[in-house]
């Protein structure tokens, strides 16, 4: 009886943290290229959990070019994004290698908890 009671008390104390941990929001766990690269034609964003394909999006924005001090954000329209077959990643592909410069990937995805999360990944080509 005492053991049962102890278990009950523990469940009451910590039970609420279990659903919270299970529904932790989706996060980016890995991205390639990581920081600096050359001849980039593909970018991969890998997430901590399965994402809903219909809600996932990602776009590549060029934020800087060598020798240009005031580069405006320039969306790389030729880069196409799709959710990976594992449904835990977003793959971006460019028909041509990205020119030398600074890039930012803006992504947005919804995990199992239904919460939409967005973030950024930056890298340099050159
Ligand atoms: Cu540019």
PDB file of N, CA, C and O and ligand atoms in Angstrom, residues 62 65 71 74, ligand 1:
ATOM      1  N   UNK A  62      20.359  35.250 -50.003  1.00  0.00           N
ATOM      2  CA  UNK A  62      21.743  35.718 -50.042  1.00  0.00           C
ATOM      3  C   UNK A  62      21.790  37.043 -49.295  1.00  0.00           C
ATOM      4  O   UNK A  62      21.020  37.958 -49.593  1.00  0.00           O
ATOM      5  N   UNK A  65      27.728  39.622 -50.493  1.00  0.00           N
ATOM      6  CA  UNK A  65      28.581  39.196 -51.597  1.00  0.00           C
ATOM      7  C   UNK A  65      29.942  39.837 -51.403  1.00  0.00           C
ATOM      8  O   UNK A  65      30.016  40.957 -50.904  1.00  0.00           O
ATOM      9  N   UNK A  71      24.660  44.789 -49.191  1.00  0.00           N
ATOM     10  CA  UNK A  71      23.897  43.807 -49.969  1.00  0.00           C
ATOM     11  C   UNK A  71      22.502  43.632 -49.368  1.00  0.00           C
ATOM     12  O   UNK A  71      22.372  43.280 -48.208  1.00  0.00           O
ATOM     13  N   UNK A  74      18.449  38.864 -50.662  1.00  0.00           N
ATOM     14  CA  UNK A  74      18.071  38.474 -52.012  1.00  0.00           C
ATOM     15  C   UNK A  74      17.672  37.003 -52.005  1.00  0.00           C
ATOM     16  O   UNK A  74      18.501  36.125 -51.789  1.00  0.00           O
TER      17      UNK A  74
HETATM   18 CU1  LIG B   1      23.863  38.743 -54.298  1.00  0.00          CU
END
